[in-house]
mmCIF file of N, CA and C in Angstrom:
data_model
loop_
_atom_site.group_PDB
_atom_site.id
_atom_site.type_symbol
_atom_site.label_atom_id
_atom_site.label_comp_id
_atom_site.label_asym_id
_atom_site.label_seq_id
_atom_site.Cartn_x
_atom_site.Cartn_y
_atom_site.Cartn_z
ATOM 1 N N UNK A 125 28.454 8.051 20.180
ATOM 2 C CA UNK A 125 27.817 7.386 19.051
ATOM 3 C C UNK A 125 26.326 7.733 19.063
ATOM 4 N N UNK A 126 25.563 8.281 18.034
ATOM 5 C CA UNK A 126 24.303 8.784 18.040
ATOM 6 C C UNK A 126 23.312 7.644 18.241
ATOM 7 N N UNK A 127 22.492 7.913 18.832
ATOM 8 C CA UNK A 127 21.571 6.838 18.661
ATOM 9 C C UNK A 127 20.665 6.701 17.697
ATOM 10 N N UNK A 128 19.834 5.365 17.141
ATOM 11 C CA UNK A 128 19.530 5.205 15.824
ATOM 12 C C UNK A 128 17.767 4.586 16.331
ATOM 13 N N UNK A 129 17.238 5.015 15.557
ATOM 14 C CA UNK A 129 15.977 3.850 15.463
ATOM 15 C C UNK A 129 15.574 2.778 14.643
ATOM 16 N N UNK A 130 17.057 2.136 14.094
ATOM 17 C CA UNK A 130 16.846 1.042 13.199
ATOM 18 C C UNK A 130 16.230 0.253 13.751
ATOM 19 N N UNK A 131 16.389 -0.437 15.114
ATOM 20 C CA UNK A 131 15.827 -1.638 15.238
ATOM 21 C C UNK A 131 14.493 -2.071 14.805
ATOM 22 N N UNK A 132 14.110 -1.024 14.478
ATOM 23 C CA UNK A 132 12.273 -0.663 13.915
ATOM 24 C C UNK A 132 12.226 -0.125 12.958
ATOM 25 N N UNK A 133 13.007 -0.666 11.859
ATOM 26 C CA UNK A 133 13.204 0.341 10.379
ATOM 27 C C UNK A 133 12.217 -0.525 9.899
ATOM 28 N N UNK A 134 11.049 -0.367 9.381
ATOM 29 C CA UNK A 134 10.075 -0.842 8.698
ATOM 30 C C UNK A 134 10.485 -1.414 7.185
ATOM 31 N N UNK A 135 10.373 -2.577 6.775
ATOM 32 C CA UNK A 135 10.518 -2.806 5.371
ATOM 33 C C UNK A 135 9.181 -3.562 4.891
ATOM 34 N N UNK A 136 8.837 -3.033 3.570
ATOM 35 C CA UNK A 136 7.553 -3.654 2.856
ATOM 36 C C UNK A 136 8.190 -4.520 1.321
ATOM 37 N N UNK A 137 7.338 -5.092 1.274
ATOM 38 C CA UNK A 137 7.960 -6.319 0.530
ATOM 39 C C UNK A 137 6.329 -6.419 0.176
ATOM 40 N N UNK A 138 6.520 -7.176 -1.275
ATOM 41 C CA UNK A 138 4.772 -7.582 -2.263
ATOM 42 C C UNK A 138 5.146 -9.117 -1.656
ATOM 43 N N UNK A 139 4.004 -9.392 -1.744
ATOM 44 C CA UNK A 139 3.539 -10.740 -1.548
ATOM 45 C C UNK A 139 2.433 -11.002 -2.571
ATOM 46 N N UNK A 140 2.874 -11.875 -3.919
ATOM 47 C CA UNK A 140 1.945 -11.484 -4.694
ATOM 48 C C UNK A 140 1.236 -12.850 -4.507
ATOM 49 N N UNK A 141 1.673 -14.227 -3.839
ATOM 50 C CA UNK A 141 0.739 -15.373 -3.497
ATOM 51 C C UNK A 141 -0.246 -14.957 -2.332
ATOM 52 N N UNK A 142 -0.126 -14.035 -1.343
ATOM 53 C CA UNK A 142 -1.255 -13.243 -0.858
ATOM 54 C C UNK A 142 -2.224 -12.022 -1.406
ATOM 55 N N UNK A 143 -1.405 -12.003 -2.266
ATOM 56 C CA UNK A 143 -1.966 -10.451 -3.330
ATOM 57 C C UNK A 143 -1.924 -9.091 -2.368
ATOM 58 N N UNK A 144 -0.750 -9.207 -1.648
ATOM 59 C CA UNK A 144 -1.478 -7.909 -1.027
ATOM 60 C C UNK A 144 0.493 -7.250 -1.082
ATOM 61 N N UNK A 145 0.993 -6.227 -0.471
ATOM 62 C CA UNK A 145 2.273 -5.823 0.136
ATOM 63 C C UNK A 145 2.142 -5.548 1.863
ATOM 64 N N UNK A 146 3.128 -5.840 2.122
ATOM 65 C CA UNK A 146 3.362 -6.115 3.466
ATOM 66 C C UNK A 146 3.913 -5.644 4.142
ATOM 67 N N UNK A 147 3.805 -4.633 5.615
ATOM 68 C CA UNK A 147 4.676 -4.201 5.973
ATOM 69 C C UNK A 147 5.331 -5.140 7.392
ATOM 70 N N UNK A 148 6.839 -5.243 7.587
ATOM 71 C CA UNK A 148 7.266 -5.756 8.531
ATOM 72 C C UNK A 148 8.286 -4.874 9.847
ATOM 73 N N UNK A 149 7.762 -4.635 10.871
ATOM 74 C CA UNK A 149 8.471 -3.841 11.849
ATOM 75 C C UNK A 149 9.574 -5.194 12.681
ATOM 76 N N UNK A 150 10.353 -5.224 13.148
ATOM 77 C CA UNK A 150 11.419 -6.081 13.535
ATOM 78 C C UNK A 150 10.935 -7.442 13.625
ATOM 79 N N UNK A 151 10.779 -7.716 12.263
ATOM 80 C CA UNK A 151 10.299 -9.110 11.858
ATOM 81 C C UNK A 151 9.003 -9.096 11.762
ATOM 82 N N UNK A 152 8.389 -8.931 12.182
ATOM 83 C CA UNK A 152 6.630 -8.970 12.732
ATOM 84 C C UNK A 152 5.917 -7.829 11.762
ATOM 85 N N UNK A 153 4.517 -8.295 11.310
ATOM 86 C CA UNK A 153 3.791 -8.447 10.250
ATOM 87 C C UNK A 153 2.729 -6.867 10.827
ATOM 88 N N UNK A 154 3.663 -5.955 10.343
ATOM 89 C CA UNK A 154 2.891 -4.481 11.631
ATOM 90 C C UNK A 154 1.356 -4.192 10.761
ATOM 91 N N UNK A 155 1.085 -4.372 9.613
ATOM 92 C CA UNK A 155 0.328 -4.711 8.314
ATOM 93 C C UNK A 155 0.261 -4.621 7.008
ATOM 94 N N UNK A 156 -0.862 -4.238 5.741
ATOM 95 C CA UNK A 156 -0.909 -5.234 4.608
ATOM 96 C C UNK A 156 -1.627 -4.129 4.094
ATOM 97 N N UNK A 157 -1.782 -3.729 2.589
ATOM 98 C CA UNK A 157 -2.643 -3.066 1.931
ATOM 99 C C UNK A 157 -3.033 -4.196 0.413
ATOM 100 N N UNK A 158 -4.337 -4.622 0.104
ATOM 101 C CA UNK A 158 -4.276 -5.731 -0.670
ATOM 102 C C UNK A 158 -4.808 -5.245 -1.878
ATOM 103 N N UNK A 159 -4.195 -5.985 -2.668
ATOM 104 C CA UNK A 159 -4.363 -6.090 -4.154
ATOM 105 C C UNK A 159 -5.056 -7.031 -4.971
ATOM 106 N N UNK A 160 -5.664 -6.834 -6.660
ATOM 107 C CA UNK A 160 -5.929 -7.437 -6.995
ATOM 108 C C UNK A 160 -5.813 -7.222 -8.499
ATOM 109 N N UNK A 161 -5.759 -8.056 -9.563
ATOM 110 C CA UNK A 161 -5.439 -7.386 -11.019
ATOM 111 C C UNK A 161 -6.824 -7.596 -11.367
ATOM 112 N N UNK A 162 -7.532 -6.266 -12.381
ATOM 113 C CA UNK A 162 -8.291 -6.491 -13.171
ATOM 114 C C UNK A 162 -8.701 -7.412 -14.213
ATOM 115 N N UNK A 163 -9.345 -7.553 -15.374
ATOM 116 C CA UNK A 163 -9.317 -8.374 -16.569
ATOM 117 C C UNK A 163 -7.998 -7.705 -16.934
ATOM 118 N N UNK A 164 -7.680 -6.356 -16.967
ATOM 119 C CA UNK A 164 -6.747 -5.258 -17.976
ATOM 120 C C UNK A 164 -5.204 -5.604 -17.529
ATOM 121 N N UNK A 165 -4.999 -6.137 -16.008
ATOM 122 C CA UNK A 165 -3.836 -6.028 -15.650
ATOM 123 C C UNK A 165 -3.586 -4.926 -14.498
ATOM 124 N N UNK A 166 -4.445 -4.515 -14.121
ATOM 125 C CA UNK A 166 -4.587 -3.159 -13.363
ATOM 126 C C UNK A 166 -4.789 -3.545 -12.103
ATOM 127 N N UNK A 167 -4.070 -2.736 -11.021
ATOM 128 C CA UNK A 167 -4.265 -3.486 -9.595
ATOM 129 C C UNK A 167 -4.902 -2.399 -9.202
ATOM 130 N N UNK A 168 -5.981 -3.050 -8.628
ATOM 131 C CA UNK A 168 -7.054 -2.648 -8.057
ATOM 132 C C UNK A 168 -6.517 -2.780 -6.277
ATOM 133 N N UNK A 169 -6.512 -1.251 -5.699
ATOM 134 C CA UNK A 169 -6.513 -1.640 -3.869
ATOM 135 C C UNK A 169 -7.439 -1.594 -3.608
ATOM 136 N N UNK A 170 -8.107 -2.478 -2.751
ATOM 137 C CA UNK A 170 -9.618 -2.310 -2.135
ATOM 138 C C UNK A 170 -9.543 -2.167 -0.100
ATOM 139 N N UNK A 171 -7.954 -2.504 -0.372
ATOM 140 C CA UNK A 171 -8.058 -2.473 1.738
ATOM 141 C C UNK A 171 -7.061 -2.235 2.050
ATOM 142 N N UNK A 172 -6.610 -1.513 3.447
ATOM 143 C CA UNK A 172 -5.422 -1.150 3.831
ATOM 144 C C UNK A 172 -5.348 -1.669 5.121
ATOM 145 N N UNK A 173 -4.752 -2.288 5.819
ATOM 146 C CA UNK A 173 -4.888 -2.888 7.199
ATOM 147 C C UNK A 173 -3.849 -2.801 8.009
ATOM 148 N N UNK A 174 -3.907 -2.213 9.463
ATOM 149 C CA UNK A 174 -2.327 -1.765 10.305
ATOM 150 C C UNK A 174 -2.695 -2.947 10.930
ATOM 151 N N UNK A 175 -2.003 -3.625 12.394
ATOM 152 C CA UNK A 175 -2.043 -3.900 13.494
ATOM 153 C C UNK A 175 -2.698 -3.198 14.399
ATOM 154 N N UNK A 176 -3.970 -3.494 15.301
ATOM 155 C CA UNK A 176 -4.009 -1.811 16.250
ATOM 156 C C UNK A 176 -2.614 -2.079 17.041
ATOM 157 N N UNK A 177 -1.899 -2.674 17.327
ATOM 158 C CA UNK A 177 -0.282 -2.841 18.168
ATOM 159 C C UNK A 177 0.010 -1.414 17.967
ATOM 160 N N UNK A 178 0.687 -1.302 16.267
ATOM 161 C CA UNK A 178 1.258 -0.639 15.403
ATOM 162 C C UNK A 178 0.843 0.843 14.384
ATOM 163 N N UNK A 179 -0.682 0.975 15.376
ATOM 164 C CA UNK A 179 -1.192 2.428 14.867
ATOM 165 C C UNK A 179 -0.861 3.366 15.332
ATOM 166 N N UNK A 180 -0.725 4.483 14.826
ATOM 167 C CA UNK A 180 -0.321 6.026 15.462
ATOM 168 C C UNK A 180 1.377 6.172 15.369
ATOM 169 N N UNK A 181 1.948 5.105 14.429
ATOM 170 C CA UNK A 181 3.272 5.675 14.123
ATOM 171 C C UNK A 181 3.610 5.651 12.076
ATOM 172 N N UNK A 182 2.441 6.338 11.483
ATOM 173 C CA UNK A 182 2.169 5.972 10.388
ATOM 174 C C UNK A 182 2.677 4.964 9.724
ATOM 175 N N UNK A 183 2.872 4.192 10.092
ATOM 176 C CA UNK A 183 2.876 2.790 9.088
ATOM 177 C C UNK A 183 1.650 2.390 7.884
ATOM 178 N N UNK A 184 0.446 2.792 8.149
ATOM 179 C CA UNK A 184 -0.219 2.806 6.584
ATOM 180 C C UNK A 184 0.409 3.805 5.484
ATOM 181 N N UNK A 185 1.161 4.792 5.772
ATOM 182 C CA UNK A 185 1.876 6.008 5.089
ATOM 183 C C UNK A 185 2.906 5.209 4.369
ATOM 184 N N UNK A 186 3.690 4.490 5.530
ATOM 185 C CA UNK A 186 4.912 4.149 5.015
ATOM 186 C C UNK A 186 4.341 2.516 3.760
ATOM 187 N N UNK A 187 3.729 2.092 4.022
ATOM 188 C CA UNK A 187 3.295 0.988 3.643
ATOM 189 C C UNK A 187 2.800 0.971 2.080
ATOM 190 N N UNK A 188 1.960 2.226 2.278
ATOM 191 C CA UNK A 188 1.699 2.873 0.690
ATOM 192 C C UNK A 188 2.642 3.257 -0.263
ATOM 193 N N UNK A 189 3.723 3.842 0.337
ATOM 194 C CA UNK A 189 4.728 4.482 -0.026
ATOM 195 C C UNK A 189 5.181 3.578 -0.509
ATOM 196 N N UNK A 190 5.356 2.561 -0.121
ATOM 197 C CA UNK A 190 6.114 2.018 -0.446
ATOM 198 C C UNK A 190 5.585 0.788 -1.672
ATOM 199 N N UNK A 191 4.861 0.714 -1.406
ATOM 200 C CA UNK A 191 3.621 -0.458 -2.542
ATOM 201 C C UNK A 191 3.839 0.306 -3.638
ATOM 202 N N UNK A 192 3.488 1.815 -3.829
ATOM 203 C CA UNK A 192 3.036 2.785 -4.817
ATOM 204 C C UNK A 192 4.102 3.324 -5.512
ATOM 205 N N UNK A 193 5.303 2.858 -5.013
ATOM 206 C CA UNK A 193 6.972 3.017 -5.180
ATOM 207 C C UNK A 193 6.933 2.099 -5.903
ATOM 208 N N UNK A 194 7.035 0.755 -5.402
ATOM 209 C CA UNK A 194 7.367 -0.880 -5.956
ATOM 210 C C UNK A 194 6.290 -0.909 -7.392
ATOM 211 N N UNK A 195 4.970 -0.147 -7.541
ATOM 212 C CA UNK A 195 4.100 -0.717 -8.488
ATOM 213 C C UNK A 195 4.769 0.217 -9.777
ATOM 214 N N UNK A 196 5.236 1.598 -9.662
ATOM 215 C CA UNK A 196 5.376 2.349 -10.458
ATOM 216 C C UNK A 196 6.646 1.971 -10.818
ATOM 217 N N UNK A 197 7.505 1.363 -10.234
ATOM 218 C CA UNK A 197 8.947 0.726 -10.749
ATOM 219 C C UNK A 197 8.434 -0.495 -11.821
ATOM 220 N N UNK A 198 7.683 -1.317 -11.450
ATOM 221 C CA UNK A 198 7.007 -2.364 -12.517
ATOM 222 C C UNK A 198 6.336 -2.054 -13.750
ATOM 223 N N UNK A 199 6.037 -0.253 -13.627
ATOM 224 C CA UNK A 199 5.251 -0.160 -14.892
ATOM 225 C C UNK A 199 3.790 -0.266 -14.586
ATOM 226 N N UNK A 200 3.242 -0.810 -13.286
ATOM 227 C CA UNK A 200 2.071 -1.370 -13.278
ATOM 228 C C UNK A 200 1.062 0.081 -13.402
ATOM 229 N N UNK A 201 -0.619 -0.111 -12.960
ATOM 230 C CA UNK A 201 -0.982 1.072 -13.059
ATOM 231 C C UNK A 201 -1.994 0.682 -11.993
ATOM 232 N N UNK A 202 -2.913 1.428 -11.098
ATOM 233 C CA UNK A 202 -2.996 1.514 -10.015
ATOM 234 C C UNK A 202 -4.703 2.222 -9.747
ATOM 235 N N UNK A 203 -5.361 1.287 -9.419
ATOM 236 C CA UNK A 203 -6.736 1.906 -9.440
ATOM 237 C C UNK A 203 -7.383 1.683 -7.904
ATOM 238 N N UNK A 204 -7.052 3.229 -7.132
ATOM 239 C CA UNK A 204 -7.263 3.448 -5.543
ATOM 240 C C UNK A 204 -8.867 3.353 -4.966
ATOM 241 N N UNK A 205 -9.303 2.268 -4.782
ATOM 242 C CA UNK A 205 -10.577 2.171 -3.875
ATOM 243 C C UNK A 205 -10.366 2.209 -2.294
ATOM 244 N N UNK A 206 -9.422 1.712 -1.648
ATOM 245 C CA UNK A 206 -9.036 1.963 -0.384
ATOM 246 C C UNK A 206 -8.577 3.661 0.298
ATOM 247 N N UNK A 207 -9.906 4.009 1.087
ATOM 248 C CA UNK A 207 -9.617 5.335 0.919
ATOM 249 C C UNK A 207 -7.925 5.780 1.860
ATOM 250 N N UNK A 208 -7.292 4.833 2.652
ATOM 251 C CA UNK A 208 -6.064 5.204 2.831
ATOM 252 C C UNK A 208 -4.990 5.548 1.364
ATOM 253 N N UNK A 209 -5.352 4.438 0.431
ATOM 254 C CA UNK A 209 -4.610 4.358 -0.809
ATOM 255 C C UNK A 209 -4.760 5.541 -1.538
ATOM 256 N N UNK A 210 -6.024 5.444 -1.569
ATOM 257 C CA UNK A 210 -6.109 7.387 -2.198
ATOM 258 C C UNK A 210 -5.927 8.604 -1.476
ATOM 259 N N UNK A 211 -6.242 8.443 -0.151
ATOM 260 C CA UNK A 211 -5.645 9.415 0.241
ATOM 261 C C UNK A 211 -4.313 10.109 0.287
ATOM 262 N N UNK A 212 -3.426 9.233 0.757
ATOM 263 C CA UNK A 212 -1.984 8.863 -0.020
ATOM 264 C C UNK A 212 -1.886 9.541 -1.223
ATOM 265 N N UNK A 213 -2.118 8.886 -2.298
ATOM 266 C CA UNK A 213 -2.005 9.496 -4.024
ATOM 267 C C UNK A 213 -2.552 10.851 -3.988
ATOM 268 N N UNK A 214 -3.726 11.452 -3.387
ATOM 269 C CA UNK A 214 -4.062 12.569 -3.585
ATOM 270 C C UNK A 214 -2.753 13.653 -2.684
ATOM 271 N N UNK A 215 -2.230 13.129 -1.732
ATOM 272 C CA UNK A 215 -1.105 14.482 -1.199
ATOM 273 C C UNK A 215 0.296 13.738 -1.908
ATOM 274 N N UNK A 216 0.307 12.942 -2.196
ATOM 275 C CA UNK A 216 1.968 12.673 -2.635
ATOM 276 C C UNK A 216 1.908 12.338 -4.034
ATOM 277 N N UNK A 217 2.570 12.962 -4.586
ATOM 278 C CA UNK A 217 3.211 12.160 -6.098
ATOM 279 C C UNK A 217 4.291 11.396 -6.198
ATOM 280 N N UNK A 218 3.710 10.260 -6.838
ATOM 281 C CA UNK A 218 4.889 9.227 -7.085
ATOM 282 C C UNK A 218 5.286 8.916 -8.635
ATOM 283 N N UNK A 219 6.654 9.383 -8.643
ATOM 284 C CA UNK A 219 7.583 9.444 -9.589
ATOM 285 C C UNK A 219 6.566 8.109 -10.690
ATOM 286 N N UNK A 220 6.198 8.206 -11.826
ATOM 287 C CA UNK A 220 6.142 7.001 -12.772
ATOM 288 C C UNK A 220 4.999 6.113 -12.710
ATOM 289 N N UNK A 221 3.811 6.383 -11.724
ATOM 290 C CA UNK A 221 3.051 5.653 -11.427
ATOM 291 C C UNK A 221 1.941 6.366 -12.011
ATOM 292 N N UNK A 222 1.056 5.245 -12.897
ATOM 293 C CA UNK A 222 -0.093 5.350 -13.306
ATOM 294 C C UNK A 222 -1.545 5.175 -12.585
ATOM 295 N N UNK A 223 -2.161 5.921 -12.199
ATOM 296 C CA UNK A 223 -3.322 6.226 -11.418
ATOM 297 C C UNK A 223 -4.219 6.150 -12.210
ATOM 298 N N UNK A 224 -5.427 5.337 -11.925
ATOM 299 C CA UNK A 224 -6.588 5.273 -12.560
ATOM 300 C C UNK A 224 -7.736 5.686 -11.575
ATOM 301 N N UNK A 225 -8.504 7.057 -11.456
ATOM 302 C CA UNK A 225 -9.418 7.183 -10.587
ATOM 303 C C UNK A 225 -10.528 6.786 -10.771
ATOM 304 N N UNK A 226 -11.108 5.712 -9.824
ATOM 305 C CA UNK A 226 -12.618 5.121 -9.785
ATOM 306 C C UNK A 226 -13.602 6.164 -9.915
ATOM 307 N N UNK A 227 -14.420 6.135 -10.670
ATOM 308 C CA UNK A 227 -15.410 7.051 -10.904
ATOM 309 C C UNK A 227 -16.733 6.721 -9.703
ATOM 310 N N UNK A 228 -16.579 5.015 -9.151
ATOM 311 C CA UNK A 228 -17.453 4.875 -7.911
ATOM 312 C C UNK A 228 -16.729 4.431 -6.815
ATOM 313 N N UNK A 229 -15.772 4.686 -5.992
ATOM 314 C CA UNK A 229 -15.048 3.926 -5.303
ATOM 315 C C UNK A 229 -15.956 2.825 -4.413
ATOM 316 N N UNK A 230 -15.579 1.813 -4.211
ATOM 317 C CA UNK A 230 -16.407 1.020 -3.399
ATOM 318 C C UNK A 230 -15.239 0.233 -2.408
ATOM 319 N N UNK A 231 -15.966 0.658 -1.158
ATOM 320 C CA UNK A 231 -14.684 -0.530 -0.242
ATOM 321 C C UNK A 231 -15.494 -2.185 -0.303
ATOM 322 N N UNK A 232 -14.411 -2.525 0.287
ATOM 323 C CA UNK A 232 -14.412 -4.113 -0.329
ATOM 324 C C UNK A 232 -13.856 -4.807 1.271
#
């Protein structure tokens, strides 16, 4: 029987009473990239946050991926100040998702 690395299958889930999406490694909160809506409706990322526990097995990758998955399924549109968040969007394209590039990015 092959062996598997589920026990550590990462799942991200929005938390929109925290405003942020969340990533969870076998239950536990590995970290968070946070959100916020404009006047327009536009979610603004301003931060991306791992665990140091949980750094060096890309989990901010997967975490994005997965936010930037979930926002473009909603229709939403997506304005990257967190330079993990853009970094992300600048090597990957995601199917349906509307990108708005800050003309000043500012971290927050």
């Amino acid at each position: 029987m092959p062996m598997t690395d589920s026990a550590e299958d990462p799942s991200v889930t929005r938390n929109d009473g925290a405003g942020r999406y969340e990533i969870h490694v076998d239950g536990v909160l590995a970290g968070y990239t946070v959100f916020r809506a404009d006047t327009r409706g536009r979610l603004i990322f301003p931060h991306t946050e791992v665990d140091p526990a949980f750094r060096g097995r890309g989990i901010a990758q997967q975490l994005v991926a997965g936010a930037m998955a979930d926002v473009a399924s909603r229709g939403e549109t997506v304005i990257p100040h967190c330079p993990v968040v853009s970094a992300y969007l600048r090597k990957n394209d995601v199917p349906g998702l509307d990108v708005i590039w800050p003309t000043h990015p500012h971290p927050e």
